[in-house]
Amino acid sequence: MAGKILKYFAGGNTARGFHNLFESNLQGLDRLFILKGGPGTGKSSLMKAIGAELSEKGYDLEYIYCSSDSQSLDGVIIPSLKAGIVDGTAPHVIEPKAPGAIEEYINLGEAWDSGVLAAKKEVINSLTNQINSSYANAYETFAEALRIHDEWEKIYIDNMNFQKADELTKKLISTFYGNMKLNKTPSVKHRYLGAATPIGAVDFVPNLTENIQKRYFIKGRPGSGKSTMLKKLASEAENRGFDIEIYHCGFDPHSLDMIIVRELGLAIFDSTAPHEYFPDRDGDEIVDMYEITISSGTDEIYAEQLKDISTRYKNKMTEAISYLARAKTQRDTLEKIYVNAMDFSVVDRIKEKVRSELLLISEKV
């Protein structure tokens, strides 16, 4: 039977620039292949091919997707083998802890014809500059959207009952953890619930919560205390020794959107746009922060102001996504240049080397 595949993002195009959460997801690995090479050199295809074979052999995998192209992979982790493969090119530069002993650099640049690329040097430099400019514009526009979002939050913060928010948090802590405490150092993984991509917001909530028995859907408005509550719930889980997956907001990495405690079979997440979901399984439960913590009638009293803020925010987000889409188009053009300079038989030999070593590890486990 094919293994299960857990899907998530570990890098994000955010209002604070490109933000990397790779490190915690690579902790505990005994072997890590770090792929180097330009766009179009086959890094994602290599990972997908090896991942597909290992999945067919029954291994559970983690697929780390690329926020700049949600169809591409940034990494594959095989937890039971304590091994993985990651794209180590900018912007997600992976710093090795024990080069050679644990991490090994794999240079796919061995497969390109430098002469072909040298002849296209001016075009490559021009496209690279255009891509960098598009990302800079995207990040600047996301930052403008965040400032508008702060206006949005302030209205609800000013009308929030913080005592009720604290009482709700304490109630959930009691419901989730009771008197339980585990005598171990917890594993803490930091990831993204979703990502801003060239095609808009993308998330993997259904996949991530597929085998979770109890799911809590947090409803509310910006500034109604969702992230603060999640931070307190996450801290409590960690203090009690539970392994925890902490999912950050793909727009503002300082905020949290979800935590999963698989040892307890529970997940609680911000279920508002752009990752809005509704209960559809037995055990699913809604936690309505607006109803519990915000003064009644706030939406109606500030209706005009909220409409203006919402419109400005959505326009900025649409503009920022358009810059990501432009960067993707420019990068696709750059990739074609590299593809035409590649000898993919060399890539196949490199893939076979990585594959063989992973299979060798599997025989020893």
Coordinates of C-alpha atoms in Angstrom, one line a residue:
M1 CA 0.0 0.0 0.0
A2 CA 1.3 3.5 -0.9
G3 CA 2.5 5.6 1.9
K4 CA 0.7 8.7 3.1
I5 CA 2.0 12.1 2.0
L6 CA 1.8 15.1 4.2
K7 CA 1.9 18.4 2.3
Y8 CA 2.9 21.8 3.6
F9 CA 4.9 25.0 2.8
A10 CA 8.1 25.9 4.7
G11 CA 8.9 29.1 2.8
G12 CA 6.6 32.0 2.3
N13 CA 6.2 35.2 0.2
T14 CA 5.1 37.4 3.1
A15 CA 4.5 41.0 4.1
R16 CA 8.0 40.7 5.8
G17 CA 9.7 39.4 2.7
F18 CA 10.6 35.8 1.9
H19 CA 10.4 34.0 5.3
N20 CA 12.1 30.6 5.8
L21 CA 10.9 28.0 8.3
F22 CA 12.9 25.0 6.9
E23 CA 15.2 24.4 9.8
S24 CA 12.7 22.9 12.3
N25 CA 11.4 20.5 9.7
L26 CA 14.9 19.2 9.0
Q27 CA 15.8 18.5 12.6
G28 CA 16.6 15.0 13.5
L29 CA 17.6 13.9 10.0
D30 CA 20.7 11.7 9.7
R31 CA 21.0 12.3 5.9
L32 CA 20.1 15.3 3.9
F33 CA 20.8 15.9 0.2
I34 CA 20.9 19.6 -0.6
L35 CA 20.3 20.3 -4.3
K36 CA 22.1 23.2 -6.0
G37 CA 21.5 24.4 -9.5
G38 CA 19.7 27.2 -11.4
P39 CA 16.1 27.2 -12.5
G40 CA 15.1 24.4 -14.9
T41 CA 17.8 22.1 -13.8
G42 CA 15.3 19.4 -12.6
K43 CA 15.4 19.7 -8.8
S44 CA 11.7 19.4 -8.3
S45 CA 11.3 16.7 -10.9
L46 CA 14.1 14.7 -9.2
M47 CA 12.4 15.0 -5.8
K48 CA 9.0 14.1 -7.2
A49 CA 10.4 11.0 -9.0
I50 CA 12.2 9.7 -5.9
G51 CA 9.2 10.6 -3.7
A52 CA 6.8 8.7 -5.9
E53 CA 9.0 5.5 -5.8
L54 CA 9.4 5.6 -2.1
S55 CA 5.6 6.3 -1.6
E56 CA 4.8 3.2 -3.8
K57 CA 7.1 1.2 -1.5
G58 CA 4.9 2.2 1.4
Y59 CA 7.0 5.0 3.0
D60 CA 5.2 7.9 4.5
L61 CA 6.5 11.2 3.1
E62 CA 6.4 14.9 3.7
Y63 CA 6.3 17.0 0.6
I64 CA 7.4 20.6 1.1
Y65 CA 5.9 22.7 -1.7
C66 CA 7.3 25.9 -3.2
S67 CA 5.4 29.1 -2.5
S68 CA 6.6 30.7 -5.8
D69 CA 5.2 27.7 -7.8
S70 CA 2.7 25.5 -5.9
Q71 CA 3.2 22.7 -8.4
S72 CA 6.9 22.4 -7.6
L73 CA 8.6 20.9 -4.6
D74 CA 11.1 22.5 -2.3
G75 CA 11.8 19.3 -0.4
V76 CA 10.9 15.6 0.4
I77 CA 11.4 14.2 3.8
I78 CA 11.2 10.4 4.6
P79 CA 10.7 10.5 8.4
S80 CA 11.2 6.7 9.0
L81 CA 14.6 6.8 7.2
K82 CA 15.6 10.1 8.9
A83 CA 16.5 11.3 5.5
G84 CA 15.5 14.1 3.1
I85 CA 16.2 16.0 -0.1
V86 CA 15.8 19.8 -0.3
D87 CA 16.3 22.6 -2.8
G88 CA 19.2 24.6 -1.3
T89 CA 19.2 27.4 -3.8
A90 CA 18.2 31.0 -3.0
P91 CA 16.0 32.2 -1.4
H92 CA 15.8 29.0 0.8
V93 CA 19.5 28.6 1.6
I94 CA 20.0 25.6 3.9
E95 CA 22.9 25.9 6.4
P96 CA 24.6 22.5 6.9
K97 CA 25.2 21.3 10.5
A98 CA 27.6 18.5 9.7
P99 CA 28.7 18.8 6.0
G100 CA 29.5 15.4 4.6
A101 CA 28.5 13.5 7.6
I102 CA 24.8 14.5 7.4
E103 CA 24.4 17.0 4.6
E104 CA 25.7 16.4 1.1
Y105 CA 25.5 19.0 -1.6
I106 CA 24.3 17.7 -5.0
N107 CA 25.3 20.1 -7.8
L108 CA 22.9 19.8 -10.8
G109 CA 25.0 22.5 -12.5
E110 CA 27.3 19.6 -13.5
A111 CA 24.6 18.8 -16.2
W112 CA 24.6 22.2 -18.0
D113 CA 26.6 23.4 -20.9
S114 CA 28.3 26.5 -19.6
G115 CA 29.0 27.6 -23.2
V116 CA 25.3 27.7 -24.0
L117 CA 24.6 29.7 -20.8
A118 CA 27.6 32.1 -21.4
A119 CA 26.1 33.0 -24.8
K120 CA 22.9 34.0 -23.1
K121 CA 24.6 35.9 -20.2
E122 CA 22.9 39.2 -20.9
V123 CA 19.5 37.8 -21.2
I124 CA 20.0 35.7 -18.0
N125 CA 21.2 38.8 -16.1
S126 CA 18.3 40.9 -17.4
L127 CA 15.7 38.2 -16.5
T128 CA 17.3 37.7 -13.0
N129 CA 17.0 41.5 -12.4
Q130 CA 13.4 41.5 -13.5
I131 CA 12.5 38.6 -11.2
N132 CA 14.2 40.2 -8.2
S133 CA 12.3 43.5 -9.0
S134 CA 9.0 41.6 -9.2
Y135 CA 9.6 40.0 -5.8
A136 CA 10.6 43.3 -4.3
N137 CA 7.4 44.9 -5.6
A138 CA 5.4 42.0 -4.2
Y139 CA 6.9 42.2 -0.8
E140 CA 6.5 45.9 -0.6
T141 CA 2.8 45.6 -1.7
F142 CA 2.2 42.9 0.9
A143 CA 3.7 45.2 3.5
E144 CA 1.3 47.9 2.5
A145 CA -1.6 45.4 2.8
L146 CA -0.4 44.5 6.3
R147 CA -0.6 48.1 7.3
I148 CA -4.2 48.3 6.1
H149 CA -4.8 45.0 7.9
D150 CA -3.6 46.6 11.1
E151 CA -6.3 49.3 10.6
W152 CA -8.9 46.5 10.3
E153 CA -7.6 44.7 13.4
K154 CA -7.6 47.9 15.5
I155 CA -11.4 48.3 15.2
Y156 CA -12.0 44.8 16.7
I157 CA -9.2 45.1 19.3
D158 CA -10.8 48.3 20.5
N159 CA -14.1 46.4 20.9
M160 CA -12.8 43.2 22.4
N161 CA -13.4 41.7 25.8
F162 CA -10.0 40.4 26.7
Q163 CA -11.2 38.7 29.9
K164 CA -13.6 36.5 27.8
A165 CA -10.7 35.7 25.4
D166 CA -8.6 34.6 28.3
E167 CA -11.4 32.5 29.8
L168 CA -11.9 30.8 26.4
T169 CA -8.2 30.1 26.1
K170 CA -8.1 28.6 29.6
K171 CA -11.2 26.5 28.8
L172 CA -9.6 25.1 25.6
I173 CA -6.3 24.3 27.5
S174 CA -8.3 22.3 30.0
T175 CA -10.3 20.6 27.3
F176 CA -7.2 19.7 25.2
Y177 CA -4.7 18.8 27.8
G178 CA -6.5 18.2 31.1
N179 CA -3.8 17.1 33.6
M180 CA -1.7 15.4 31.0
K181 CA 2.1 16.0 30.9
L182 CA 4.6 13.9 29.0
N183 CA 8.1 13.3 30.4
K184 CA 10.0 14.0 27.1
T185 CA 11.4 16.8 25.1
P186 CA 8.8 17.7 22.5
S187 CA 9.4 17.9 18.7
V188 CA 8.3 21.4 17.5
K189 CA 7.8 21.9 13.8
H190 CA 7.2 25.4 12.3
R191 CA 5.4 25.5 9.0
Y192 CA 2.9 27.6 7.0
L193 CA -0.8 26.8 6.9
G194 CA -0.8 28.2 3.3
A195 CA 1.1 30.5 1.0
A196 CA 0.6 33.5 -1.2
T197 CA 1.5 32.0 -4.7
P198 CA 1.4 33.3 -8.3
I199 CA -2.2 31.8 -8.5
G200 CA -3.3 33.3 -5.2
A201 CA -3.7 31.7 -1.8
V202 CA -3.0 28.0 -1.6
D203 CA -3.3 25.7 1.5
F204 CA -3.3 22.1 2.4
V205 CA -5.6 22.1 5.4
P206 CA -7.7 19.0 4.2
N207 CA -4.5 17.0 3.8
L208 CA -2.9 18.1 7.0
T209 CA -6.0 17.3 9.1
E210 CA -7.1 14.2 7.2
N211 CA -6.4 11.8 10.0
I212 CA -7.2 14.2 12.9
Q213 CA -10.1 13.0 15.1
K214 CA -11.1 16.4 16.5
R215 CA -10.9 19.6 14.5
Y216 CA -11.7 23.1 15.9
F217 CA -12.6 25.7 13.3
I218 CA -11.9 29.2 14.6
K219 CA -14.2 31.8 13.2
G220 CA -13.8 35.6 13.8
R221 CA -12.5 38.9 12.4
P222 CA -9.0 40.4 12.2
G223 CA -8.0 41.3 15.7
S224 CA -10.4 39.1 17.5
G225 CA -7.6 37.2 19.2
K226 CA -7.3 34.0 17.0
S227 CA -3.5 34.1 16.7
T228 CA -2.9 35.1 20.4
M229 CA -5.0 32.2 21.5
L230 CA -3.2 29.7 19.2
K231 CA 0.2 30.9 20.5
K232 CA -0.9 30.2 24.1
L233 CA -2.3 26.8 23.2
A234 CA 1.0 26.0 21.3
S235 CA 3.1 27.1 24.3
E236 CA 1.0 25.0 26.7
A237 CA 1.4 21.9 24.5
E238 CA 5.2 22.4 24.3
N239 CA 5.5 22.9 28.1
R240 CA 3.6 19.7 28.7
G241 CA 5.9 17.7 26.4
F242 CA 3.6 17.2 23.4
D243 CA 5.0 17.1 19.9
I244 CA 3.4 20.0 18.0
E245 CA 3.1 21.3 14.5
I246 CA 2.8 25.1 14.5
Y247 CA 1.5 26.6 11.3
H248 CA 2.3 30.3 10.7
C249 CA 0.3 32.7 8.6
G250 CA 1.5 32.9 5.0
F251 CA 0.8 36.6 5.0
D252 CA 2.3 37.6 8.3
P253 CA 4.7 34.9 9.7
H254 CA 4.5 36.5 13.2
S255 CA 0.9 35.3 13.4
L256 CA -0.3 31.7 13.8
D257 CA -3.0 30.1 11.8
M258 CA -3.1 26.5 13.1
I259 CA -1.6 24.0 15.6
I260 CA -1.8 20.2 15.3
V261 CA -1.1 17.9 18.3
R262 CA -1.2 14.5 16.6
E263 CA -0.5 12.6 19.9
L264 CA -4.0 13.9 21.0
G265 CA -5.6 13.7 17.6
L266 CA -6.5 17.4 17.5
A267 CA -6.1 20.4 15.3
I268 CA -7.4 23.9 15.8
F269 CA -7.1 26.5 13.0
D270 CA -8.1 29.9 11.8
S271 CA -10.9 29.0 9.4
T272 CA -11.5 32.4 7.8
A273 CA -10.7 33.6 4.3
P274 CA -8.5 32.9 2.4
H275 CA -8.4 29.5 4.1
E276 CA -12.1 29.2 5.0
Y277 CA -13.5 25.8 5.8
F278 CA -16.6 24.5 7.5
P279 CA -17.3 21.4 9.6
D280 CA -18.0 18.3 7.5
R281 CA -17.1 15.4 9.8
D282 CA -18.3 14.0 13.1
G283 CA -16.4 15.7 15.9
D284 CA -15.8 19.0 14.0
E285 CA -16.5 22.0 16.2
I286 CA -16.7 25.8 15.6
V287 CA -15.1 28.3 18.0
D288 CA -16.6 31.7 17.2
M289 CA -14.3 34.4 18.4
Y290 CA -16.5 37.3 17.2
E291 CA -19.5 36.0 19.1
I292 CA -17.5 35.3 22.3
T293 CA -15.0 38.2 22.5
I294 CA -16.3 41.1 20.4
S295 CA -18.9 43.7 21.5
S296 CA -22.2 43.0 19.9
G297 CA -23.0 45.2 16.9
T298 CA -19.4 46.1 16.1
D299 CA -19.8 45.0 12.5
E300 CA -22.9 47.1 12.0
I301 CA -21.5 50.2 13.8
Y302 CA -18.3 50.3 11.8
A303 CA -19.8 48.9 8.5
E304 CA -18.7 51.8 6.2
Q305 CA -15.3 52.0 7.7
L306 CA -14.9 48.2 7.5
K307 CA -16.0 48.2 3.9
D308 CA -13.4 50.8 2.9
I309 CA -10.6 48.9 4.7
S310 CA -11.7 45.6 3.2
T311 CA -11.7 47.0 -0.3
R312 CA -8.3 48.6 0.0
Y313 CA -6.8 45.5 1.6
K314 CA -8.2 43.2 -1.2
N315 CA -6.9 45.5 -3.9
K316 CA -3.4 45.5 -2.4
M317 CA -3.4 41.7 -2.1
T318 CA -4.5 41.3 -5.7
E319 CA -1.7 43.7 -6.8
A320 CA 0.9 41.8 -4.7
I321 CA -0.2 38.5 -6.2
S322 CA 0.1 40.0 -9.7
Y323 CA 3.8 40.7 -9.0
L324 CA 4.3 37.1 -8.0
A325 CA 2.6 36.0 -11.2
R326 CA 4.9 38.3 -13.2
A327 CA 7.9 36.8 -11.4
K328 CA 6.6 33.3 -12.3
T329 CA 6.3 34.2 -16.0
Q330 CA 9.8 35.7 -16.0
R331 CA 11.2 32.7 -14.1
D332 CA 9.5 30.3 -16.7
T333 CA 11.4 32.2 -19.5
L334 CA 14.6 31.9 -17.5
E335 CA 14.0 28.2 -16.9
K336 CA 13.7 27.5 -20.7
I337 CA 17.2 28.9 -21.2
Y338 CA 18.6 26.5 -18.6
V339 CA 16.5 23.6 -19.9
N340 CA 18.0 24.1 -23.4
A341 CA 21.5 24.0 -21.8
M342 CA 21.0 20.8 -19.8
D343 CA 22.1 17.3 -20.4
F344 CA 19.4 15.4 -18.5
S345 CA 21.1 12.1 -18.8
V346 CA 23.6 13.6 -16.2
V347 CA 20.6 14.6 -14.0
D348 CA 19.4 11.0 -14.3
R349 CA 22.7 9.7 -13.1
I350 CA 22.6 12.1 -10.2
K351 CA 19.1 11.0 -9.4
E352 CA 20.1 7.4 -9.4
K353 CA 23.0 8.1 -7.0
V354 CA 20.6 9.8 -4.5
R355 CA 18.0 7.1 -5.0
S356 CA 20.5 4.3 -4.5
E357 CA 21.7 5.8 -1.2
L358 CA 18.2 6.2 0.1
L359 CA 17.4 2.6 -0.7
L360 CA 20.6 1.5 1.0
I361 CA 19.5 3.4 4.1
S362 CA 16.1 1.7 3.9
E363 CA 17.7 -1.7 3.9
K364 CA 19.5 -0.9 7.2
V365 CA 16.4 0.5 9.0

